[in-house]
Short mmCIF file of C-alpha atoms in Angstrom, two decimals:
data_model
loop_
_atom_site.label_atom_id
_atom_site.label_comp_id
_atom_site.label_asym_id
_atom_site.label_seq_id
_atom_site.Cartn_x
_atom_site.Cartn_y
_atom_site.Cartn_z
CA UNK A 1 47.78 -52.42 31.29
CA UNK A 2 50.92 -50.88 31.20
CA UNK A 3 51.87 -47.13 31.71
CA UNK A 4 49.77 -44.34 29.47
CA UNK A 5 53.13 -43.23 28.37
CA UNK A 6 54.61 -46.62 27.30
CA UNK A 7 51.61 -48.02 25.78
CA UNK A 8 51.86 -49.25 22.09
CA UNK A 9 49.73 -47.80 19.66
CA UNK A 10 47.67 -51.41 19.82
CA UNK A 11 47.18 -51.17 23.69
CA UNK A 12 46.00 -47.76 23.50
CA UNK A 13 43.34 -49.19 20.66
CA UNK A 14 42.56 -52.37 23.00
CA UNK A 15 41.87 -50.52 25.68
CA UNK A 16 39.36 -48.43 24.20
CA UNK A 17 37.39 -51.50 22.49
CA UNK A 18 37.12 -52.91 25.55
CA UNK A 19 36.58 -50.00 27.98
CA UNK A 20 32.90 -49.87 27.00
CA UNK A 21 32.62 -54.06 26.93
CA UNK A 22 30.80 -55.78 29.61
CA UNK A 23 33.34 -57.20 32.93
CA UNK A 24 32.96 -60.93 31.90
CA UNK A 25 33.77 -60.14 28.01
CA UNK A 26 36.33 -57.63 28.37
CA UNK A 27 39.41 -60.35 29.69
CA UNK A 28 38.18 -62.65 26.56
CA UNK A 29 37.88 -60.04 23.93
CA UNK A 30 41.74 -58.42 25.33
CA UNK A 31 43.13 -61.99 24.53
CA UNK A 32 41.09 -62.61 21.43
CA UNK A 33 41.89 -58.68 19.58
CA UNK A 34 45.75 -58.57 20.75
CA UNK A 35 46.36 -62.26 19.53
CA UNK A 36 44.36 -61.15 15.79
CA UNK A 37 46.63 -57.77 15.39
CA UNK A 38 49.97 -59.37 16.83
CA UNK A 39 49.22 -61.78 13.99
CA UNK A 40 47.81 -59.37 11.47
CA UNK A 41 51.28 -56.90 11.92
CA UNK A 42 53.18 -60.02 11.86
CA UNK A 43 52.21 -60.81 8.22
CA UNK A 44 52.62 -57.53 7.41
CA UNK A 45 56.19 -57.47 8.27
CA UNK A 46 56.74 -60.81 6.54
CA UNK A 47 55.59 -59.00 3.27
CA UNK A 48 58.45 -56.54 3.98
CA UNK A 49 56.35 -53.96 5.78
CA UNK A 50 57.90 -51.53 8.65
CA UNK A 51 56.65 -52.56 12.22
CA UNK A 52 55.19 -49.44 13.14
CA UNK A 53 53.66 -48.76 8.98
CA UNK A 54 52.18 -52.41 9.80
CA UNK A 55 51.15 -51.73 13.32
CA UNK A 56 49.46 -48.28 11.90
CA UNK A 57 47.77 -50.12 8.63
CA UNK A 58 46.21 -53.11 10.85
CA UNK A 59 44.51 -50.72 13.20
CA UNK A 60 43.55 -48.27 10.88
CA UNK A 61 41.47 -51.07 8.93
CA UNK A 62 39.56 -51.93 12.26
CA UNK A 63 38.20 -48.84 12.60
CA UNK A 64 36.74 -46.37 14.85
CA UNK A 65 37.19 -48.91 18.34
CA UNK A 66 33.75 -47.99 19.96
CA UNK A 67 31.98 -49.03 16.60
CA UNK A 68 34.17 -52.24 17.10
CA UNK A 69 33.16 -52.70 20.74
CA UNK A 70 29.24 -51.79 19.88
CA UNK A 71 29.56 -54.87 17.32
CA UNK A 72 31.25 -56.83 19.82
CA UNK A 73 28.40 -56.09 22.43
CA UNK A 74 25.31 -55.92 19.57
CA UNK A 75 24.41 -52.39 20.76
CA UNK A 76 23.09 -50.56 17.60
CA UNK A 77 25.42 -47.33 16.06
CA UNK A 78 22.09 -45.56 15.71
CA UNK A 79 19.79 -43.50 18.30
CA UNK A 80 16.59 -44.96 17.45
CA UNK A 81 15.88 -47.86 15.11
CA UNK A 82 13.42 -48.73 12.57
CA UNK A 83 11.32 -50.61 15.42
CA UNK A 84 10.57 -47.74 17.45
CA UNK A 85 11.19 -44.41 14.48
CA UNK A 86 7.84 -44.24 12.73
CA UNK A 87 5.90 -44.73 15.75
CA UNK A 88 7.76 -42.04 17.94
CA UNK A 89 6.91 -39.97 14.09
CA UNK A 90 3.26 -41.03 15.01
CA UNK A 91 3.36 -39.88 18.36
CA UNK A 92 5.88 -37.61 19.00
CA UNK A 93 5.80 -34.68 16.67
CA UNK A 94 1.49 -34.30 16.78
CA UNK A 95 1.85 -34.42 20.81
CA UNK A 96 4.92 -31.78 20.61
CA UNK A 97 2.93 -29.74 18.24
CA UNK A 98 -0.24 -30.29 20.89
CA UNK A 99 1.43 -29.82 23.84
CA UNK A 100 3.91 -26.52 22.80
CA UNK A 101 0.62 -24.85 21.36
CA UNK A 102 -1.40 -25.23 24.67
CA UNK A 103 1.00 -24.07 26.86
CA UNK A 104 1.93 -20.65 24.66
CA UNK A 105 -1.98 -20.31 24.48
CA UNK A 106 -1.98 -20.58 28.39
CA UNK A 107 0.75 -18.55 28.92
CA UNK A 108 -0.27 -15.60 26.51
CA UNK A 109 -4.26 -15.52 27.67
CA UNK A 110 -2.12 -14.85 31.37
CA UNK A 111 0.14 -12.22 29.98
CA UNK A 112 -2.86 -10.23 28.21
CA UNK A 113 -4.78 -10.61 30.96
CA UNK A 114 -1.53 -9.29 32.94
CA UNK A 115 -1.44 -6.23 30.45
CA UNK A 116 2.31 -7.20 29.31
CA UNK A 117 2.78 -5.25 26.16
CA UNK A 118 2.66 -6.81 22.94
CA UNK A 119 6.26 -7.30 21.69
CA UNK A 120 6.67 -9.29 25.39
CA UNK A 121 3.51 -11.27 24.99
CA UNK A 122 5.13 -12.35 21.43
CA UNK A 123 8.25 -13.02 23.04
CA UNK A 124 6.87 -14.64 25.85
CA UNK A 125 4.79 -17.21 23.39
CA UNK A 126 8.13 -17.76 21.11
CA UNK A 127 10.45 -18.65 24.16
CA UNK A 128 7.68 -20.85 25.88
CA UNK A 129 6.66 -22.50 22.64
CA UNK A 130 10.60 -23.52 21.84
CA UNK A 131 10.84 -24.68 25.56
CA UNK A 132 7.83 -27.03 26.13
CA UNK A 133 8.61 -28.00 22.50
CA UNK A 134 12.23 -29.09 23.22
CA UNK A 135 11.53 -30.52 26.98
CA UNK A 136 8.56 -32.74 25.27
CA UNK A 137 10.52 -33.95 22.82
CA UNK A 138 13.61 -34.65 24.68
CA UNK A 139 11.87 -36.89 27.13
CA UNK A 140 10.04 -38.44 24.38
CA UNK A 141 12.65 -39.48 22.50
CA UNK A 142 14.45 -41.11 25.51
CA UNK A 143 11.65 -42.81 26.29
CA UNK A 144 11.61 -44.24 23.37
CA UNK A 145 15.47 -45.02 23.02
CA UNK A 146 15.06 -46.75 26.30
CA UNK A 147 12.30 -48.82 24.96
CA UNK A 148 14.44 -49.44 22.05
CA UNK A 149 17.53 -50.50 23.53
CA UNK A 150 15.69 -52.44 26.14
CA UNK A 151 14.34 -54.65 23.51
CA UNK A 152 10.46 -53.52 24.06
CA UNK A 153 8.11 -54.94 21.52
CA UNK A 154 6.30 -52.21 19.95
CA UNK A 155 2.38 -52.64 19.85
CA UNK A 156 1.86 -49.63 18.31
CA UNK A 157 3.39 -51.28 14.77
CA UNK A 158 1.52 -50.51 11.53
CA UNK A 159 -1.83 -52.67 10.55
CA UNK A 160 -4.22 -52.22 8.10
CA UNK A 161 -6.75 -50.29 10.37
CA UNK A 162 -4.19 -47.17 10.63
CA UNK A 163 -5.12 -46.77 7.35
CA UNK A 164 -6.86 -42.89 6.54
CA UNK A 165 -9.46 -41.90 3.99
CA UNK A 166 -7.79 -40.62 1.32
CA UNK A 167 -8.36 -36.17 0.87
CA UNK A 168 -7.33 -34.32 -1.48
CA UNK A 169 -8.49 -30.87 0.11
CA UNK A 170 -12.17 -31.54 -0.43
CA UNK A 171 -12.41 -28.85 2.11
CA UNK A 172 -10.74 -25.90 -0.37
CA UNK A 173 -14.05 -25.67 -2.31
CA UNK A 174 -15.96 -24.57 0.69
CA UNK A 175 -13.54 -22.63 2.21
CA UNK A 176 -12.65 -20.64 -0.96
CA UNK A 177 -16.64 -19.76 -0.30
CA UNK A 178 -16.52 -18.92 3.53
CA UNK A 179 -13.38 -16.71 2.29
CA UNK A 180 -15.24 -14.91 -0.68
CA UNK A 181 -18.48 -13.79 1.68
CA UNK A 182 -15.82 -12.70 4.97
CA UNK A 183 -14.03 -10.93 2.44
CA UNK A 184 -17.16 -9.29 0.52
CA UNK A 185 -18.76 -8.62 4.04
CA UNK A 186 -15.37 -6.98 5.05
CA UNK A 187 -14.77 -4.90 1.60
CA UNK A 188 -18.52 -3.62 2.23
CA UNK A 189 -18.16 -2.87 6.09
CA UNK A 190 -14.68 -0.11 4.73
CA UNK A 191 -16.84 1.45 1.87
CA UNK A 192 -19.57 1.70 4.35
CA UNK A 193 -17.28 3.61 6.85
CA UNK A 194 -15.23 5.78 4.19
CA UNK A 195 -18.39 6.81 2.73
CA UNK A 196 -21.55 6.67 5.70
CA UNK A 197 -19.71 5.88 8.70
CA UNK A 198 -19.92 2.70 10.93
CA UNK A 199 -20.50 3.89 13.89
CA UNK A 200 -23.01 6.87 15.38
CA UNK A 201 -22.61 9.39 18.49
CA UNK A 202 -25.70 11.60 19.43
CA UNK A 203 -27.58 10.46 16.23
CA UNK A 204 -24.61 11.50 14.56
CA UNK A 205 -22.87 8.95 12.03
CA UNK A 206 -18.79 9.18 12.95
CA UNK A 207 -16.18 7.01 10.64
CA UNK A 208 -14.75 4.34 12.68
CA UNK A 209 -11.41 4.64 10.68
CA UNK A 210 -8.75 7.42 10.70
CA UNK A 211 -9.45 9.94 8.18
CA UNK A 212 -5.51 9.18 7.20
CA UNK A 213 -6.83 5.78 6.48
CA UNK A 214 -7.31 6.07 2.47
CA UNK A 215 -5.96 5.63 0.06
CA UNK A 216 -2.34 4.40 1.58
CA UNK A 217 -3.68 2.26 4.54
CA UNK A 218 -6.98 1.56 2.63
CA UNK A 219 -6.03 0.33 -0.39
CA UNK A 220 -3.10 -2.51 1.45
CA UNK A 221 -6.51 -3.16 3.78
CA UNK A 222 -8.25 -4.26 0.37
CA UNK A 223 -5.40 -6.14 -1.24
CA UNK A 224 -5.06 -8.31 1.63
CA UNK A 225 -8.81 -8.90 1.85
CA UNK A 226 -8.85 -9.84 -2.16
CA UNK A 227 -5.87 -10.97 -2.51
CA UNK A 228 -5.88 -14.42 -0.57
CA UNK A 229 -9.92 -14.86 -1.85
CA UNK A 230 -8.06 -14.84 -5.87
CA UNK A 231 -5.46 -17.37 -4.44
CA UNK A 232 -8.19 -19.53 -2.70
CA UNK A 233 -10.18 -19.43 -6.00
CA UNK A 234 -7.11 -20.22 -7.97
CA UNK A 235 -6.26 -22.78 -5.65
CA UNK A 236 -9.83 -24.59 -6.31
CA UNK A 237 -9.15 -24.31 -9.98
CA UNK A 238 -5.68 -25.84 -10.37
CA UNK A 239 -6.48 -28.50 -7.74
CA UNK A 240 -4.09 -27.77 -4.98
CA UNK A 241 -2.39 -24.66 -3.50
CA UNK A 242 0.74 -23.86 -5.64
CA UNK A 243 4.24 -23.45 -3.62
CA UNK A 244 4.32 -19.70 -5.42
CA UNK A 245 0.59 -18.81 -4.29
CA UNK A 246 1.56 -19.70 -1.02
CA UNK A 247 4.37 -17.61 -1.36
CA UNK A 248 2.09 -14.50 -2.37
CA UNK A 249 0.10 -15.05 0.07
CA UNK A 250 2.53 -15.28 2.50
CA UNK A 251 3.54 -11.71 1.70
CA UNK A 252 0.23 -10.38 2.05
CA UNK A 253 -0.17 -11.43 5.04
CA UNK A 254 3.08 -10.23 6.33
CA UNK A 255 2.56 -6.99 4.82
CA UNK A 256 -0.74 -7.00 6.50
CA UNK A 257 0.38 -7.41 9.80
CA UNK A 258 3.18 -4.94 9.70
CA UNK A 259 0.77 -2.57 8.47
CA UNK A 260 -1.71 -3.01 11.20
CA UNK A 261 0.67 -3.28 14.37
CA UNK A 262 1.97 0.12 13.06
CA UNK A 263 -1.34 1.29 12.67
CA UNK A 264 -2.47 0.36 16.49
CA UNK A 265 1.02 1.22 17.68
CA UNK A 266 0.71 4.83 16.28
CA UNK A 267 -3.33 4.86 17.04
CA UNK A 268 -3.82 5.86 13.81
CA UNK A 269 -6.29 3.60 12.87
CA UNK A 270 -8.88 4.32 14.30
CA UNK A 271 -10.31 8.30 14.16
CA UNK A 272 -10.09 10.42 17.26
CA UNK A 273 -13.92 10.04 17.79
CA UNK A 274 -14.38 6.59 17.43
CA UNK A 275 -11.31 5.95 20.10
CA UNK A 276 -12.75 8.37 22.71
CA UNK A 277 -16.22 6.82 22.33
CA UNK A 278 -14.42 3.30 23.43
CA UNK A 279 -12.25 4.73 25.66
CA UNK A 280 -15.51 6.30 27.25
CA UNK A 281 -17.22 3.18 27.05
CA UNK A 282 -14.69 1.48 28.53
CA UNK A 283 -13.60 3.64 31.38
CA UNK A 284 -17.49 3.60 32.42
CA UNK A 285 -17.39 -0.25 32.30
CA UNK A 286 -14.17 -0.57 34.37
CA UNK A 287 -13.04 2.82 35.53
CA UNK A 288 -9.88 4.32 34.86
CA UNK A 289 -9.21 2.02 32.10
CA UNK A 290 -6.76 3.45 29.21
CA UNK A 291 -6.84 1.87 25.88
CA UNK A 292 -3.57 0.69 25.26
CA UNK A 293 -3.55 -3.09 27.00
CA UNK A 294 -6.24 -3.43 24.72
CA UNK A 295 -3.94 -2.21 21.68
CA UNK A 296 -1.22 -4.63 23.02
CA UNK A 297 -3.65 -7.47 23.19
CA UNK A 298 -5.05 -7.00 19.80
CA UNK A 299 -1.40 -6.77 18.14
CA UNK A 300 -0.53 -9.68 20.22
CA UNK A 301 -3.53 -11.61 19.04
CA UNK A 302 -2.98 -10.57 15.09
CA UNK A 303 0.83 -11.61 15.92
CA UNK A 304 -0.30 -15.58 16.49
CA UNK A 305 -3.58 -15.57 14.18
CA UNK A 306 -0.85 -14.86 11.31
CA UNK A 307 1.88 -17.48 12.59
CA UNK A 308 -1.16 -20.06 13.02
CA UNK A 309 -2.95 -18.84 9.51
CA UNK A 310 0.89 -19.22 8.00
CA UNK A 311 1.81 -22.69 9.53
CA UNK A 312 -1.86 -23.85 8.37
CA UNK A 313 -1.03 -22.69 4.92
CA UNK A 314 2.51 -24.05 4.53
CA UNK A 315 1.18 -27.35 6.16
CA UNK A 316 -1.33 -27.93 3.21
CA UNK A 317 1.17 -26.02 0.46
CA UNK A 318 3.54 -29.17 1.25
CA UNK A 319 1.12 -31.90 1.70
CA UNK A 320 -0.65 -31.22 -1.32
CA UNK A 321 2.84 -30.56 -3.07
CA UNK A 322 3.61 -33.80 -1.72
CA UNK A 323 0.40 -35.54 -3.47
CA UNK A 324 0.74 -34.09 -5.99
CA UNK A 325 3.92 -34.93 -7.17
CA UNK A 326 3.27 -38.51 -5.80
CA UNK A 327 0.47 -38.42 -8.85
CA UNK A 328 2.88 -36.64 -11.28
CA UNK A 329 5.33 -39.65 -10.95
CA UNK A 330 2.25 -42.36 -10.43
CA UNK A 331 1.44 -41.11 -14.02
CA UNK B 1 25.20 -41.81 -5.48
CA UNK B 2 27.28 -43.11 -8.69
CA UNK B 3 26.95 -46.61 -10.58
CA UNK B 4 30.06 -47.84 -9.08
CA UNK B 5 28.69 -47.38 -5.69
CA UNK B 6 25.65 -48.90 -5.41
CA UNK B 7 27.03 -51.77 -7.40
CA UNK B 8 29.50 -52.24 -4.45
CA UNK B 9 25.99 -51.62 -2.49
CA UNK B 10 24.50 -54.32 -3.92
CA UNK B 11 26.96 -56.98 -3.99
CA UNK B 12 28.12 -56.52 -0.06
CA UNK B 13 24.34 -56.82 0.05
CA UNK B 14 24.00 -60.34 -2.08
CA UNK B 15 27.59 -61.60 -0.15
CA UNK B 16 26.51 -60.84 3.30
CA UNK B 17 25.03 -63.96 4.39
CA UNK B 18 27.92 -66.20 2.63
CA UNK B 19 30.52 -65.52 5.28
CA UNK B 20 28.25 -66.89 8.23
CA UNK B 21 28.26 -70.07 6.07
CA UNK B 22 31.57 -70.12 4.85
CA UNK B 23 32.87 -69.82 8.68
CA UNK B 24 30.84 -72.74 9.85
CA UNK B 25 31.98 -74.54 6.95
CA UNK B 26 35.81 -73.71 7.39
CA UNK B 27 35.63 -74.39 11.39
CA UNK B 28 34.78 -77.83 11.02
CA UNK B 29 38.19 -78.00 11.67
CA UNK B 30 39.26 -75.81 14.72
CA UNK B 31 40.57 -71.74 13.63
CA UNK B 32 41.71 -68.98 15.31
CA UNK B 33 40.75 -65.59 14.02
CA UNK B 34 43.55 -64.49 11.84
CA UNK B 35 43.99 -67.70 10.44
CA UNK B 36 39.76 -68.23 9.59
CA UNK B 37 40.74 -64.32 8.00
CA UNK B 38 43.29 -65.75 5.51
CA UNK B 39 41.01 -69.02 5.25
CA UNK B 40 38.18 -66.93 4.05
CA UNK B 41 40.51 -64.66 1.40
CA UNK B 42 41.69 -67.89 0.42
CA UNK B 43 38.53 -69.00 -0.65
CA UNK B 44 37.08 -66.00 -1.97
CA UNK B 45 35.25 -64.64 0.91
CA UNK B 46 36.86 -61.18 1.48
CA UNK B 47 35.87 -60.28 4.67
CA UNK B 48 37.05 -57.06 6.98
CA UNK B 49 38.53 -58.16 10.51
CA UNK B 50 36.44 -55.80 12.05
CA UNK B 51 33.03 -57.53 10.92
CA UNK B 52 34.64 -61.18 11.09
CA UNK B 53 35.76 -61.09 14.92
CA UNK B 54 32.22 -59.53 16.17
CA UNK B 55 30.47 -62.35 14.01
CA UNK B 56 32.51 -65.50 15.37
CA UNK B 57 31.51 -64.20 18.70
CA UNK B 58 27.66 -63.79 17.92
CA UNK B 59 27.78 -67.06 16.20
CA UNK B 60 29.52 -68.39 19.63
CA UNK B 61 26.72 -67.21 21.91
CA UNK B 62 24.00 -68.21 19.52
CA UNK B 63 25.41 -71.84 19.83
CA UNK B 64 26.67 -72.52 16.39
CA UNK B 65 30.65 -72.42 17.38
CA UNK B 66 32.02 -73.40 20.62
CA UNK B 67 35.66 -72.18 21.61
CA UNK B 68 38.40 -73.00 23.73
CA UNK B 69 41.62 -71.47 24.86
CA UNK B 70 44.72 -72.32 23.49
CA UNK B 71 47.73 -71.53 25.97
CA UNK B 72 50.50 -74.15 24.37
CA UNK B 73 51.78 -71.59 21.66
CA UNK B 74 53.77 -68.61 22.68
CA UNK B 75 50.70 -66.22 21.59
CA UNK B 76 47.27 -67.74 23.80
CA UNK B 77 44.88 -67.92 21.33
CA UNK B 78 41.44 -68.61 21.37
CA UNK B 79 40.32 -71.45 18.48
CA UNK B 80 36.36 -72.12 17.21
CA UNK B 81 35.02 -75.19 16.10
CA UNK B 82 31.30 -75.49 14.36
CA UNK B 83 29.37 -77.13 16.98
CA UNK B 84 26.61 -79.66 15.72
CA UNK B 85 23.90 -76.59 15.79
CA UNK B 86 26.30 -75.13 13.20
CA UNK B 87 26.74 -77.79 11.14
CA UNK B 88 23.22 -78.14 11.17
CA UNK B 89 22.49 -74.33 10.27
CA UNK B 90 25.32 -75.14 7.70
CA UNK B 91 23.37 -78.00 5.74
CA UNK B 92 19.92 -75.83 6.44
CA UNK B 93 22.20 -72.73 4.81
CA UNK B 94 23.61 -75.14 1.99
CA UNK B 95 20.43 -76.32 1.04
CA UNK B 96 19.22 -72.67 1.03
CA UNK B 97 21.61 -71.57 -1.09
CA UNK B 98 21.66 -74.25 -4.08
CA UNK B 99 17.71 -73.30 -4.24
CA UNK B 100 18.56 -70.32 -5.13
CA UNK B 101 21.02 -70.92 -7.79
CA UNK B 102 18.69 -73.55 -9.33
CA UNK B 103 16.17 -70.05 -9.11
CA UNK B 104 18.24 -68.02 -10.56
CA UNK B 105 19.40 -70.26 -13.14
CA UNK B 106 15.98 -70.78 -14.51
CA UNK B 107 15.61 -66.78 -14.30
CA UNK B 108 18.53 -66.86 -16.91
CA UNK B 109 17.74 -69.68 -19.20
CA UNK B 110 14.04 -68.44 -18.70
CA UNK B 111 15.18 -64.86 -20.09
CA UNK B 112 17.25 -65.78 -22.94
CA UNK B 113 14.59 -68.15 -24.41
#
């Protein structure tokens, strides 16, 4: 190797193809490539070419010199190949999923048991959720490049036993049910309060709800309870949840939420009677106990139920997208 | 993707095993690389430098060419020559091959009947 600074063009691209080569193949491989370009310029300039136009045409038509040297050397110009990519799809993603899920549980039963408030606890789940979920799958994925590149054989391959029972949300007919009576027992349970009251002090009925509660609050209350039952029951009649049902419902629930965590933050959902009676019943049962760590871990609880309830909806949107469209075109 | 694209697709798909027998045919006698290069063009067998030099040497290591170093010339160059393992996988290849034309002839003669 001469000087950096005096190196041709071709020693320069030489050098790099066999930088990454093993010891015993680099000396042959130097010989072998300079002799093939010396002669590939050469006939170049026969045909009337400049030296350095030649020079500059021969390497360019070689390529990118590490993909040369990973052909020389038979290392693949992928990260993981077909041997190994459907089983680390097997494994890898469910036991991410797993794994990030238990951990944010974990952590987030700690932090409401720590009394962090609400937006932290959501914060907190986030951040450890993306972490565990990117460490897992890191070392995952090198484990399974390793195994790859070390020329493992893969007994987890495909056989007919991985086969599944075919479903087509069987399960949407009985859940469209479960949804209707939650939903009529819920509807019942407000008219109850804004018209009897839930709860009684003293033989006296009180409303559990904020007298501010109707019509604004009330009436987003009862569109998300109805709501989502119409889309289940829609759902059961076309066959599958519809990308734009999903969409609506999707919006309910967000509009839900929002409407709820402002309602706890404010403490205007519940009326001024039915909070003292809990924060009586509650200071009794622990003393000195205020309210408000139980406000947090409600919101925070609501927070996850929706991101859990949304993920579980998306998950089936697609997958029954997915067959159906598979029976649209199998048609 | 266009037409013109995956037809180019397709037939670097249906040529890619020829080379592999067209370089054990044309090292009976001993090559060097450049020279096998123009050999190959020669005959029809456009091949890239880039895929041809990797494949001599996996060929090499699998048994089916043996080399040796040639220091007499003013450039040292290293020649191939099919060993009897390639000539073998050459006739095995051959034999291969002329199945399949006899296959796809009938496919033809089969169609426009």
């Amino acid at each position: 190797m001469k000087e950096t600074l005096t190196a041709t063009l071709t020693e320069r691209y030489i050098y790099d193809v066999t930088a990454s080569l093993p010891p015993a193949q680099q000396q042959d491989v130097r010989t072998e490539l300079a002799a093939s370009i010396a002669d590939q310029i050469e006939a170049r300039i026969e045909q009337g070419e400049d030296a350095a136009d030649a020079e500059r045409a021969v390497l360019t038509d070689l390529g990118d010199p590490l993909a040369l040297a990973a052909s020389y050397a038979d290392r693949p110009l992928h990260l993981l190949g077909p041997r190994f990519y459907l089983t680390w799809r097997r494994i890898a993603l469910p036991l991410t999923a797993l794994l990030a899920g238990l951990v944010a549980l974990g952590v987030t039963i700690g932090n409401i048991v720590d009394e962090v408030p609400w937006h932290e606890i959501v914060i907190d789940g986030v951040a450890t959720t993306v972490t565990v979920a990117v460490q897992v799958l890191f070392w995952l994925t090198l484990a399974f490049v390793i195994m790859d590149r070390t020329g493992a054989t893969n007994t987890e391959a495909w056989s007919v036993k991985s086969l599944k029972p075919i479903s087509v949300q069987p399960q949407l007919r009985g859940s469209a049910w479960g949804e209707i009576v939650v939903a009529a027992i819920a509807l019942g349970a407000l008219a109850w309060d804004a018209f009897i009251g839930l709860a009684w002090v003293d033989g006296e009925r009180i409303q559990v709800l904020h007298p501010d509660f109707w019509p604004v609050w009330g009436g987003i209350a009862v569109a998300s309870l109805v709501i989502p039952v119409l889309i289940s029951v829609h759902a059961t009649r076309v066959g599958r949840r519809t990308v734009a049902s999903s969409v609506v419902s999707t919006v309910v629930s967000l509009v839900g939420l929002a409407a709820m965590i402002w309602l706890l933050a404010t403490n205007t959902l519940f009326s001024a009677e039915f909070t003292a009676l809990i924060d009586g019943a509650l200071s009794e049962a622990l003393g000195g106990f205020t309210a408000s760590p139980v406000t947090n871990a409600l919101i925070a609880l609501l927070v996850i139920v929706t991101i859990i309830d949304l993920a579980d909806t998306w998950w089936h949107t697609i997958k029954s997208e997915r067959l159906y469209r598979a029976s649209l075109s199998a048609a | 993707m266009t037409q013109d694209e995956s037809l180019d697709t397709h037939l670097q798909e249906l040529r890619r095993g020829t080379v592999v027998l067209a370089c054990l045919q044309l090292l009976r006698t001993p090559g060097y690389g450049y020279s096998l290069l123009e050999d190959l063009k020669r005959h029809g067998f456009v091949t890239d430098a880039n895929t041809l030099y990797p494949l001599l040497r996996r060929l090499e290591k699998q048994g089916y060419l043996v080399s040796e170093g040639n220091t007499d010339e003013a450039r040292p160059r290293k020649f191939y020559r099919t060993a009897p393992a390639g000539i073998e996988l050459a006739e095995n290849l051959t034999i291969e091959w002329s199945a399949l034309t006899q296959a796809i002839t009938a496919l033809t003669t089969e169609g426009e009947s």
